[in-house]
PDB file of C-alpha atoms and ligand atoms in Angstrom:
ATOM      1  CA  MET A 545     104.678  55.279 148.693  1.00  0.00           C
ATOM      2  CA  SER A 546     104.380  58.386 150.800  1.00  0.00           C
ATOM      3  CA  LEU A 547     102.054  61.108 149.559  1.00  0.00           C
ATOM      4  CA  LYS A 548     103.947  63.837 147.698  1.00  0.00           C
ATOM      5  CA  ILE A 549     103.045  67.364 148.667  1.00  0.00           C
ATOM      6  CA  PHE A 550     103.758  70.413 146.538  1.00  0.00           C
ATOM      7  CA  ILE A 551     105.284  73.137 148.671  1.00  0.00           C
ATOM      8  CA  ASP A 552     106.961  76.290 147.400  1.00  0.00           C
ATOM      9  CA  GLY A 553     107.831  74.897 144.021  1.00  0.00           C
ATOM     10  CA  LYS A 554     109.039  71.476 145.168  1.00  0.00           C
ATOM     11  CA  PHE A 555     107.550  68.073 145.858  1.00  0.00           C
ATOM     12  CA  VAL A 556     108.330  66.599 149.268  1.00  0.00           C
ATOM     13  CA  ASP A 557     107.130  63.560 151.215  1.00  0.00           C
ATOM     14  CA  LYS A 558     104.112  64.124 153.456  1.00  0.00           C
ATOM     15  CA  GLU A 559     106.331  63.752 156.541  1.00  0.00           C
ATOM     16  CA  ASP A 560     108.587  66.575 155.344  1.00  0.00           C
ATOM     17  CA  ALA A 561     105.828  68.942 154.212  1.00  0.00           C
ATOM     18  CA  LYS A 562     106.164  71.670 156.855  1.00  0.00           C
ATOM     19  CA  VAL A 563     105.601  75.388 157.149  1.00  0.00           C
ATOM     20  CA  SER A 564     107.360  77.761 159.531  1.00  0.00           C
ATOM     21  CA  VAL A 565     105.823  78.660 162.903  1.00  0.00           C
ATOM     22  CA  PHE A 566     106.414  82.270 161.769  1.00  0.00           C
ATOM     23  CA  ASP A 567     104.162  81.798 158.748  1.00  0.00           C
ATOM     24  CA  HIS A 568     101.234  84.192 159.096  1.00  0.00           C
ATOM     25  CA  GLY A 569      98.937  81.479 157.803  1.00  0.00           C
ATOM     26  CA  VAL A 570      99.699  79.640 161.050  1.00  0.00           C
ATOM     27  CA  LEU A 571      99.960  82.678 163.335  1.00  0.00           C
ATOM     28  CA  TYR A 572      96.894  84.545 162.088  1.00  0.00           C
ATOM     29  CA  GLY A 573      94.997  82.460 159.559  1.00  0.00           C
ATOM     30  CA  ASP A 574      96.278  85.016 157.062  1.00  0.00           C
ATOM     31  CA  GLY A 575      95.867  83.296 153.720  1.00  0.00           C
ATOM     32  CA  VAL A 576      93.386  81.791 151.280  1.00  0.00           C
ATOM     33  CA  PHE A 577      92.556  78.316 150.047  1.00  0.00           C
ATOM     34  CA  GLU A 578      90.437  76.146 147.797  1.00  0.00           C
ATOM     35  CA  GLY A 579      88.983  72.666 148.150  1.00  0.00           C
ATOM     36  CA  ILE A 580      88.774  71.040 144.724  1.00  0.00           C
ATOM     37  CA  ARG A 581      87.786  67.584 143.588  1.00  0.00           C
ATOM     38  CA  SER A 582      88.748  65.248 140.802  1.00  0.00           C
ATOM     39  CA  TYR A 583      86.682  62.426 139.360  1.00  0.00           C
ATOM     40  CA  ASN A 584      88.164  59.687 137.234  1.00  0.00           C
ATOM     41  CA  ARG A 585      91.289  61.714 136.397  1.00  0.00           C
ATOM     42  CA  HIS A 586      89.345  64.880 135.583  1.00  0.00           C
ATOM     43  CA  VAL A 587      89.439  67.920 137.854  1.00  0.00           C
ATOM     44  CA  PHE A 588      85.924  69.307 138.277  1.00  0.00           C
ATOM     45  CA  LYS A 589      85.514  73.064 137.617  1.00  0.00           C
ATOM     46  CA  LEU A 590      89.216  73.748 138.030  1.00  0.00           C
ATOM     47  CA  ASP A 591      89.161  77.169 136.360  1.00  0.00           C
ATOM     48  CA  GLU A 592      86.289  78.296 138.595  1.00  0.00           C
ATOM     49  CA  HIS A 593      88.188  77.265 141.731  1.00  0.00           C
ATOM     50  CA  ILE A 594      91.376  78.951 140.558  1.00  0.00           C
ATOM     51  CA  ASP A 595      89.475  82.134 139.720  1.00  0.00           C
ATOM     52  CA  ARG A 596      87.959  82.151 143.216  1.00  0.00           C
ATOM     53  CA  LEU A 597      91.370  81.518 144.796  1.00  0.00           C
ATOM     54  CA  TYR A 598      92.844  84.548 143.030  1.00  0.00           C
ATOM     55  CA  GLU A 599      89.775  86.662 143.865  1.00  0.00           C
ATOM     56  CA  SER A 600      90.044  85.701 147.551  1.00  0.00           C
ATOM     57  CA  ALA A 601      93.754  86.587 147.461  1.00  0.00           C
ATOM     58  CA  GLU A 602      93.051  89.939 145.843  1.00  0.00           C
ATOM     59  CA  ALA A 603      90.402  90.697 148.474  1.00  0.00           C
ATOM     60  CA  ILE A 604      93.024  90.354 151.222  1.00  0.00           C
ATOM     61  CA  ARG A 605      95.664  92.092 149.071  1.00  0.00           C
ATOM     62  CA  LEU A 606      97.771  88.973 148.779  1.00  0.00           C
ATOM     63  CA  ASN A 607      99.658  88.782 145.541  1.00  0.00           C
ATOM     64  CA  ILE A 608      99.979  85.162 144.409  1.00  0.00           C
ATOM     65  CA  PRO A 609     103.448  85.066 142.875  1.00  0.00           C
ATOM     66  CA  VAL A 610     102.626  82.561 140.124  1.00  0.00           C
ATOM     67  CA  SER A 611     100.220  82.790 137.197  1.00  0.00           C
ATOM     68  CA  LYS A 612      96.890  80.960 137.176  1.00  0.00           C
ATOM     69  CA  LYS A 613      98.243  78.779 134.375  1.00  0.00           C
ATOM     70  CA  GLU A 614     101.247  77.779 136.469  1.00  0.00           C
ATOM     71  CA  PHE A 615      99.036  77.106 139.500  1.00  0.00           C
ATOM     72  CA  ILE A 616      96.805  74.827 137.425  1.00  0.00           C
ATOM     73  CA  SER A 617      99.797  72.967 136.057  1.00  0.00           C
ATOM     74  CA  ASP A 618     101.171  72.463 139.612  1.00  0.00           C
ATOM     75  CA  ILE A 619      97.809  71.010 140.722  1.00  0.00           C
ATOM     76  CA  LEU A 620      97.693  68.622 137.759  1.00  0.00           C
ATOM     77  CA  GLU A 621     101.308  67.612 138.396  1.00  0.00           C
ATOM     78  CA  THR A 622     100.516  66.873 142.061  1.00  0.00           C
ATOM     79  CA  LEU A 623      97.638  64.614 141.007  1.00  0.00           C
ATOM     80  CA  LYS A 624      99.721  62.785 138.411  1.00  0.00           C
ATOM     81  CA  LEU A 625     102.651  62.277 140.731  1.00  0.00           C
ATOM     82  CA  ASN A 626     100.411  60.751 143.394  1.00  0.00           C
ATOM     83  CA  ASP A 627      98.605  58.651 140.788  1.00  0.00           C
ATOM     84  CA  LEU A 628      95.166  59.563 142.156  1.00  0.00           C
ATOM     85  CA  ASP A 629      92.062  58.787 140.080  1.00  0.00           C
ATOM     86  CA  ASP A 630      89.564  60.421 142.452  1.00  0.00           C
ATOM     87  CA  ALA A 631      90.976  63.020 144.773  1.00  0.00           C
ATOM     88  CA  TYR A 632      90.322  65.896 147.093  1.00  0.00           C
ATOM     89  CA  ILE A 633      92.734  68.723 146.414  1.00  0.00           C
ATOM     90  CA  ARG A 634      93.598  71.459 148.863  1.00  0.00           C
ATOM     91  CA  ALA A 635      95.373  74.485 147.391  1.00  0.00           C
ATOM     92  CA  VAL A 636      96.649  76.955 149.966  1.00  0.00           C
ATOM     93  CA  VAL A 637      98.387  80.314 149.714  1.00  0.00           C
ATOM     94  CA  THR A 638      99.468  81.931 152.971  1.00  0.00           C
ATOM     95  CA  ARG A 639     100.859  85.417 153.559  1.00  0.00           C
ATOM     96  CA  GLY A 640     104.210  83.731 154.203  1.00  0.00           C
ATOM     97  CA  VAL A 641     106.878  83.969 156.878  1.00  0.00           C
ATOM     98  CA  GLY A 642     106.941  87.219 158.839  1.00  0.00           C
ATOM     99  CA  ASP A 643     107.578  88.410 162.362  1.00  0.00           C
ATOM    100  CA  LEU A 644     105.263  88.205 165.376  1.00  0.00           C
ATOM    101  CA  GLY A 645     103.363  91.355 164.445  1.00  0.00           C
ATOM    102  CA  LEU A 646     100.327  91.520 162.175  1.00  0.00           C
ATOM    103  CA  ASP A 647     101.938  93.617 159.449  1.00  0.00           C
ATOM    104  CA  PRO A 648     101.584  91.661 156.211  1.00  0.00           C
ATOM    105  CA  ARG A 649     104.319  93.792 154.609  1.00  0.00           C
ATOM    106  CA  LYS A 650     106.858  91.959 156.780  1.00  0.00           C
ATOM    107  CA  CYS A 651     106.055  88.728 154.945  1.00  0.00           C
ATOM    108  CA  ALA A 652     108.378  88.696 151.980  1.00  0.00           C
ATOM    109  CA  LYS A 653     106.940  85.800 150.015  1.00  0.00           C
ATOM    110  CA  PRO A 654     103.646  83.891 150.122  1.00  0.00           C
ATOM    111  CA  THR A 655     103.830  80.191 150.926  1.00  0.00           C
ATOM    112  CA  ILE A 656     102.080  77.960 148.412  1.00  0.00           C
ATOM    113  CA  PHE A 657     101.198  74.349 149.004  1.00  0.00           C
ATOM    114  CA  ILE A 658      99.017  71.789 147.289  1.00  0.00           C
ATOM    115  CA  ILE A 659      97.798  68.582 148.895  1.00  0.00           C
ATOM    116  CA  ALA A 660      96.073  65.932 146.803  1.00  0.00           C
ATOM    117  CA  ASP A 661      94.733  63.018 148.768  1.00  0.00           C
ATOM    118  CA  LYS A 662      92.052  60.379 148.655  1.00  0.00           C
ATOM    119  CA  ILE A 663      88.610  61.774 149.214  1.00  0.00           C
ATOM    120  CA  ALA A 664      86.883  61.030 152.522  1.00  0.00           C
ATOM    121  CA  LEU A 665      83.190  60.745 151.724  1.00  0.00           C
ATOM    122  CA  TYR A 666      80.131  61.061 153.919  1.00  0.00           C
ATOM    123  CA  PRO A 667      78.535  57.611 154.425  1.00  0.00           C
ATOM    124  CA  GLU A 668      76.129  56.707 151.592  1.00  0.00           C
ATOM    125  CA  GLU A 669      73.179  56.343 153.986  1.00  0.00           C
ATOM    126  CA  LEU A 670      73.275  60.079 154.705  1.00  0.00           C
ATOM    127  CA  TYR A 671      72.537  60.669 150.998  1.00  0.00           C
ATOM    128  CA  GLU A 672      69.789  58.067 150.967  1.00  0.00           C
ATOM    129  CA  ASP A 673      68.104  59.030 154.235  1.00  0.00           C
ATOM    130  CA  GLY A 674      68.990  62.728 154.333  1.00  0.00           C
ATOM    131  CA  LEU A 675      70.669  64.776 157.030  1.00  0.00           C
ATOM    132  CA  PRO A 676      69.263  66.213 160.211  1.00  0.00           C
ATOM    133  CA  ILE A 677      70.957  69.567 160.856  1.00  0.00           C
ATOM    134  CA  ILE A 678      70.657  72.255 163.511  1.00  0.00           C
ATOM    135  CA  ILE A 679      70.670  76.021 163.472  1.00  0.00           C
ATOM    136  CA  SER A 680      73.882  77.167 165.094  1.00  0.00           C
ATOM    137  CA  LYS A 681      73.894  79.792 167.827  1.00  0.00           C
ATOM    138  CA  THR A 682      77.060  81.121 166.191  1.00  0.00           C
ATOM    139  CA  ARG A 683      76.128  83.760 163.633  1.00  0.00           C
ATOM    140  CA  ARG A 684      78.019  83.974 160.307  1.00  0.00           C
ATOM    141  CA  ASN A 685      80.646  86.676 160.013  1.00  0.00           C
ATOM    142  CA  HIS A 686      79.132  89.902 158.773  1.00  0.00           C
ATOM    143  CA  PRO A 687      80.420  90.878 155.297  1.00  0.00           C
ATOM    144  CA  THR A 688      81.784  94.133 156.731  1.00  0.00           C
ATOM    145  CA  THR A 689      83.948  92.216 159.253  1.00  0.00           C
ATOM    146  CA  LEU A 690      85.388  89.268 157.337  1.00  0.00           C
ATOM    147  CA  ASP A 691      83.443  88.745 154.129  1.00  0.00           C
ATOM    148  CA  PRO A 692      82.418  85.077 153.848  1.00  0.00           C
ATOM    149  CA  ARG A 693      82.840  85.389 150.076  1.00  0.00           C
ATOM    150  CA  ILE A 694      86.584  85.342 150.779  1.00  0.00           C
ATOM    151  CA  LYS A 695      87.691  81.741 151.235  1.00  0.00           C
ATOM    152  CA  SER A 696      90.282  82.595 153.842  1.00  0.00           C
ATOM    153  CA  LEU A 697      92.272  80.366 156.174  1.00  0.00           C
ATOM    154  CA  ASN A 698      90.424  82.005 159.040  1.00  0.00           C
ATOM    155  CA  TYR A 699      87.676  79.414 159.560  1.00  0.00           C
ATOM    156  CA  LEU A 700      87.060  79.785 163.282  1.00  0.00           C
ATOM    157  CA  ASN A 701      83.590  81.218 162.695  1.00  0.00           C
ATOM    158  CA  ASN A 702      82.674  78.007 160.861  1.00  0.00           C
ATOM    159  CA  ILE A 703      84.483  75.785 163.358  1.00  0.00           C
ATOM    160  CA  LEU A 704      82.519  77.261 166.270  1.00  0.00           C
ATOM    161  CA  ALA A 705      79.301  76.456 164.405  1.00  0.00           C
ATOM    162  CA  LYS A 706      80.640  72.976 163.637  1.00  0.00           C
ATOM    163  CA  ILE A 707      81.165  72.487 167.374  1.00  0.00           C
ATOM    164  CA  ASP A 708      77.497  73.417 167.894  1.00  0.00           C
ATOM    165  CA  ALA A 709      76.602  70.690 165.373  1.00  0.00           C
ATOM    166  CA  ILE A 710      78.824  68.137 167.117  1.00  0.00           C
ATOM    167  CA  ASP A 711      77.327  69.033 170.498  1.00  0.00           C
ATOM    168  CA  ALA A 712      73.864  68.422 169.019  1.00  0.00           C
ATOM    169  CA  GLY A 713      74.941  65.066 167.553  1.00  0.00           C
ATOM    170  CA  VAL A 714      74.634  66.088 163.878  1.00  0.00           C
ATOM    171  CA  VAL A 715      77.202  66.651 161.129  1.00  0.00           C
ATOM    172  CA  GLU A 716      76.223  70.099 159.856  1.00  0.00           C
ATOM    173  CA  ALA A 717      74.905  73.359 161.255  1.00  0.00           C
ATOM    174  CA  LEU A 718      73.053  76.114 159.475  1.00  0.00           C
ATOM    175  CA  MET A 719      74.325  79.606 160.190  1.00  0.00           C
ATOM    176  CA  LEU A 720      72.259  82.779 160.210  1.00  0.00           C
ATOM    177  CA  THR A 721      73.374  86.320 159.552  1.00  0.00           C
ATOM    178  CA  LEU A 722      73.480  88.795 162.437  1.00  0.00           C
ATOM    179  CA  GLU A 723      70.022  89.937 161.269  1.00  0.00           C
ATOM    180  CA  GLY A 724      68.722  86.359 161.546  1.00  0.00           C
ATOM    181  CA  TYR A 725      68.572  85.468 157.839  1.00  0.00           C
ATOM    182  CA  VAL A 726      69.465  82.004 156.606  1.00  0.00           C
ATOM    183  CA  VAL A 727      72.864  82.170 154.953  1.00  0.00           C
ATOM    184  CA  GLU A 728      74.921  78.958 154.687  1.00  0.00           C
ATOM    185  CA  CYS A 729      76.234  75.957 156.601  1.00  0.00           C
ATOM    186  CA  THR A 730      79.730  75.548 158.028  1.00  0.00           C
ATOM    187  CA  GLY A 731      81.101  74.105 154.789  1.00  0.00           C
ATOM    188  CA  ASP A 732      78.153  74.007 152.387  1.00  0.00           C
ATOM    189  CA  ASN A 733      75.589  76.262 150.720  1.00  0.00           C
ATOM    190  CA  ILE A 734      71.889  75.702 151.333  1.00  0.00           C
ATOM    191  CA  PHE A 735      68.933  75.429 148.932  1.00  0.00           C
ATOM    192  CA  ILE A 736      65.222  74.857 149.329  1.00  0.00           C
ATOM    193  CA  ILE A 737      62.496  73.827 146.919  1.00  0.00           C
ATOM    194  CA  LYS A 738      59.000  75.252 147.389  1.00  0.00           C
ATOM    195  CA  ASP A 739      56.142  74.706 144.917  1.00  0.00           C
ATOM    196  CA  GLY A 740      58.581  73.624 142.206  1.00  0.00           C
ATOM    197  CA  LYS A 741      60.832  76.672 142.513  1.00  0.00           C
ATOM    198  CA  MET A 742      64.359  76.696 143.930  1.00  0.00           C
ATOM    199  CA  TYR A 743      65.666  79.255 146.425  1.00  0.00           C
ATOM    200  CA  THR A 744      69.109  79.942 147.876  1.00  0.00           C
ATOM    201  CA  PRO A 745      70.386  82.966 149.824  1.00  0.00           C
ATOM    202  CA  PRO A 746      72.280  85.655 147.872  1.00  0.00           C
ATOM    203  CA  SER A 747      76.012  85.479 148.626  1.00  0.00           C
ATOM    204  CA  ASP A 748      76.291  89.195 149.428  1.00  0.00           C
ATOM    205  CA  ILE A 749      74.485  88.707 152.744  1.00  0.00           C
ATOM    206  CA  GLY A 750      77.407  86.531 153.877  1.00  0.00           C
ATOM    207  CA  ALA A 751      77.788  83.240 152.029  1.00  0.00           C
ATOM    208  CA  LEU A 752      80.597  81.812 149.965  1.00  0.00           C
ATOM    209  CA  GLU A 753      79.646  81.797 146.312  1.00  0.00           C
ATOM    210  CA  GLY A 754      80.008  78.040 146.045  1.00  0.00           C
ATOM    211  CA  VAL A 755      81.262  76.497 142.847  1.00  0.00           C
ATOM    212  CA  THR A 756      78.813  73.623 143.388  1.00  0.00           C
ATOM    213  CA  ARG A 757      76.033  76.145 144.105  1.00  0.00           C
ATOM    214  CA  ASN A 758      76.570  77.763 140.715  1.00  0.00           C
ATOM    215  CA  VAL A 759      76.595  74.377 138.980  1.00  0.00           C
ATOM    216  CA  ILE A 760      73.297  73.467 140.676  1.00  0.00           C
ATOM    217  CA  ILE A 761      71.659  76.720 139.584  1.00  0.00           C
ATOM    218  CA  GLU A 762      72.746  75.909 136.013  1.00  0.00           C
ATOM    219  CA  LEU A 763      71.501  72.303 136.200  1.00  0.00           C
ATOM    220  CA  ALA A 764      68.161  73.493 137.564  1.00  0.00           C
ATOM    221  CA  ARG A 765      67.856  75.976 134.707  1.00  0.00           C
ATOM    222  CA  GLU A 766      68.357  73.125 132.230  1.00  0.00           C
ATOM    223  CA  ARG A 767      65.420  71.392 133.914  1.00  0.00           C
ATOM    224  CA  ASN A 768      63.364  74.586 133.644  1.00  0.00           C
ATOM    225  CA  ILE A 769      63.458  75.041 137.390  1.00  0.00           C
ATOM    226  CA  GLU A 770      63.744  78.704 138.206  1.00  0.00           C
ATOM    227  CA  THR A 771      66.093  79.799 140.996  1.00  0.00           C
ATOM    228  CA  ASP A 772      65.502  82.851 143.115  1.00  0.00           C
ATOM    229  CA  LEU A 773      68.335  84.303 145.202  1.00  0.00           C
ATOM    230  CA  LYS A 774      66.221  85.083 148.213  1.00  0.00           C
ATOM    231  CA  VAL A 775      66.770  86.503 151.665  1.00  0.00           C
ATOM    232  CA  MET A 776      64.926  84.011 153.883  1.00  0.00           C
ATOM    233  CA  MET A 777      64.085  83.478 157.514  1.00  0.00           C
ATOM    234  CA  SER A 778      64.378  79.986 158.997  1.00  0.00           C
ATOM    235  CA  LYS A 779      60.572  79.710 158.964  1.00  0.00           C
ATOM    236  CA  GLU A 780      60.705  79.507 155.150  1.00  0.00           C
ATOM    237  CA  LEU A 781      63.032  76.543 155.430  1.00  0.00           C
ATOM    238  CA  PHE A 782      60.751  74.763 157.877  1.00  0.00           C
ATOM    239  CA  GLU A 783      57.891  75.169 155.380  1.00  0.00           C
ATOM    240  CA  ALA A 784      59.924  74.031 152.357  1.00  0.00           C
ATOM    241  CA  ASP A 785      59.032  70.955 150.310  1.00  0.00           C
ATOM    242  CA  GLU A 786      62.695  69.976 149.994  1.00  0.00           C
ATOM    243  CA  CYS A 787      66.028  71.150 151.293  1.00  0.00           C
ATOM    244  CA  PHE A 788      69.597  70.242 150.367  1.00  0.00           C
ATOM    245  CA  LEU A 789      73.188  71.352 150.861  1.00  0.00           C
ATOM    246  CA  THR A 790      75.875  71.731 148.224  1.00  0.00           C
ATOM    247  CA  GLY A 791      79.650  71.700 148.412  1.00  0.00           C
ATOM    248  CA  THR A 792      82.694  70.271 146.711  1.00  0.00           C
ATOM    249  CA  ALA A 793      83.173  67.544 149.320  1.00  0.00           C
ATOM    250  CA  ALA A 794      79.506  66.816 150.117  1.00  0.00           C
ATOM    251  CA  GLU A 795      78.253  67.335 146.519  1.00  0.00           C
ATOM    252  CA  ILE A 796      74.446  67.465 146.975  1.00  0.00           C
ATOM    253  CA  ILE A 797      73.130  66.149 150.238  1.00  0.00           C
ATOM    254  CA  PRO A 798      69.451  66.182 151.227  1.00  0.00           C
ATOM    255  CA  VAL A 799      68.347  67.748 154.521  1.00  0.00           C
ATOM    256  CA  VAL A 800      65.286  66.175 156.150  1.00  0.00           C
ATOM    257  CA  LYS A 801      65.210  67.856 159.533  1.00  0.00           C
ATOM    258  CA  ILE A 802      66.265  71.258 160.898  1.00  0.00           C
ATOM    259  CA  ASP A 803      66.311  71.425 164.692  1.00  0.00           C
ATOM    260  CA  ASP A 804      63.102  69.557 165.570  1.00  0.00           C
ATOM    261  CA  LYS A 805      61.271  70.512 162.347  1.00  0.00           C
ATOM    262  CA  VAL A 806      60.779  67.824 159.706  1.00  0.00           C
ATOM    263  CA  ILE A 807      61.259  69.146 156.152  1.00  0.00           C
ATOM    264  CA  GLY A 808      58.694  68.079 153.557  1.00  0.00           C
ATOM    265  CA  THR A 809      57.915  64.383 153.892  1.00  0.00           C
ATOM    266  CA  GLY A 810      60.984  63.751 156.047  1.00  0.00           C
ATOM    267  CA  LYS A 811      62.628  61.945 153.108  1.00  0.00           C
ATOM    268  CA  PRO A 812      64.972  63.271 150.390  1.00  0.00           C
ATOM    269  CA  GLY A 813      62.823  65.123 147.847  1.00  0.00           C
ATOM    270  CA  LYS A 814      62.241  64.213 144.205  1.00  0.00           C
ATOM    271  CA  ILE A 815      63.826  67.311 142.680  1.00  0.00           C
ATOM    272  CA  THR A 816      66.841  66.953 144.986  1.00  0.00           C
ATOM    273  CA  GLN A 817      67.332  63.397 143.759  1.00  0.00           C
ATOM    274  CA  GLU A 818      66.989  64.397 140.105  1.00  0.00           C
ATOM    275  CA  ILE A 819      69.510  67.189 140.472  1.00  0.00           C
ATOM    276  CA  ARG A 820      71.867  64.797 142.269  1.00  0.00           C
ATOM    277  CA  LYS A 821      71.693  62.502 139.239  1.00  0.00           C
ATOM    278  CA  ASP A 822      72.380  65.366 136.829  1.00  0.00           C
ATOM    279  CA  PHE A 823      75.313  66.456 138.963  1.00  0.00           C
ATOM    280  CA  LYS A 824      76.783  62.947 139.028  1.00  0.00           C
ATOM    281  CA  LYS A 825      76.536  62.737 135.245  1.00  0.00           C
ATOM    282  CA  LEU A 826      78.319  66.072 134.917  1.00  0.00           C
ATOM    283  CA  THR A 827      81.192  65.018 137.191  1.00  0.00           C
ATOM    284  CA  GLU A 828      81.592  61.858 135.126  1.00  0.00           C
ATOM    285  CA  THR A 829      81.761  63.652 131.817  1.00  0.00           C
ATOM    286  CA  GLY A 830      83.565  66.920 132.346  1.00  0.00           C
ATOM    287  CA  GLY A 831      86.660  68.462 133.820  1.00  0.00           C
ATOM    288  CA  THR A 832      90.340  69.092 133.229  1.00  0.00           C
ATOM    289  CA  LYS A 833      92.106  65.867 132.328  1.00  0.00           C
ATOM    290  CA  TYR A 834      95.420  64.778 133.889  1.00  0.00           C
TER     291      TYR A 834
HETATM  292  N1  PMP B1937      80.296  77.543 152.216  1.00  0.00           N
HETATM  293  C1  PMP B1937      81.433  77.362 152.908  1.00  0.00           C
HETATM  294  C2  PMP B1937      81.617  78.103 154.175  1.00  0.00           C
HETATM  295  C3  PMP B1937      82.428  76.492 152.429  1.00  0.00           C
HETATM  296  O1  PMP B1937      83.559  76.328 153.108  1.00  0.00           O
HETATM  297  C4  PMP B1937      82.215  75.802 151.212  1.00  0.00           C
HETATM  298  C5  PMP B1937      83.271  74.894 150.654  1.00  0.00           C
HETATM  299  N2  PMP B1937      83.524  73.786 151.422  1.00  0.00           N
HETATM  300  C6  PMP B1937      80.990  75.989 150.556  1.00  0.00           C
HETATM  301  C7  PMP B1937      80.072  76.884 151.068  1.00  0.00           C
HETATM  302  C8  PMP B1937      80.696  75.273 149.263  1.00  0.00           C
HETATM  303  O2  PMP B1937      81.502  75.778 148.228  1.00  0.00           O
HETATM  304  P1  PMP B1937      81.991  74.895 147.000  1.00  0.00           P
HETATM  305  O3  PMP B1937      80.763  74.381 146.337  1.00  0.00           O
HETATM  306  O4  PMP B1937      82.739  75.843 146.152  1.00  0.00           O
HETATM  307  O5  PMP B1937      82.827  73.796 147.544  1.00  0.00           O
END
């Protein structure tokens, strides 16, 4: 059976799921999205993702023409229809079809689509051995240009950094702010552990406020591990005991090397592994059922 895609209120086969070349999502990356995951027929942190989607839309003055409740029900329907137990869900709202100019007012109606597909996972050995990453030469967008807290369709900044990673033969790249502070990776947030305390950059310097990031801060609190939102230079990462990345797709993935600097023992750290276990348990027990 062909995958069924939700597009503008209807379900169509994957082959027929198309948007116009005049859609400003295509022409300008003018739109917002979410990447969401389901585990064993439960959508993980669905409300949090929907809230962020609507916040991103509001930040670009895009009025999503359906309620959050309706959006949630369309996502659950997409999952049910495709009979997916474990899925990666992509919810997208574009500015809609307009003319060749930038003016968003020319776009009468936002385009909404929802894709639910099988999840493509990183190979297990990357979780067991940990990732080497590099520091990208591409700096993260400054919050006064295009705020990285907005999950917009305009991902070229991240893609350029991803190309730096590919060129270096690794799968992820760390991005710095214009001032040279550690901020986030191309599709993940970053954490370090130093002397039993956890640190991650504050999102207002230019990082997405990751849903997984917030879950990790909560899980750490339950383990009495304090988290400090800290503005850090890369040197602090090199001197960390442990380092890991978080994201919906990657979950929690240990980092063992940054450029040519080995982090901690060069193996995934103990606290990282414990938090990974807590996270796994949480994904197995919670979420919105479908
Ligand atoms: N930063 C960026 C740039 C991202 O695209 C993502 C999502 N893939 C994240 C961080 C992690 O966010 P979340 O935990 O909400 O998936």
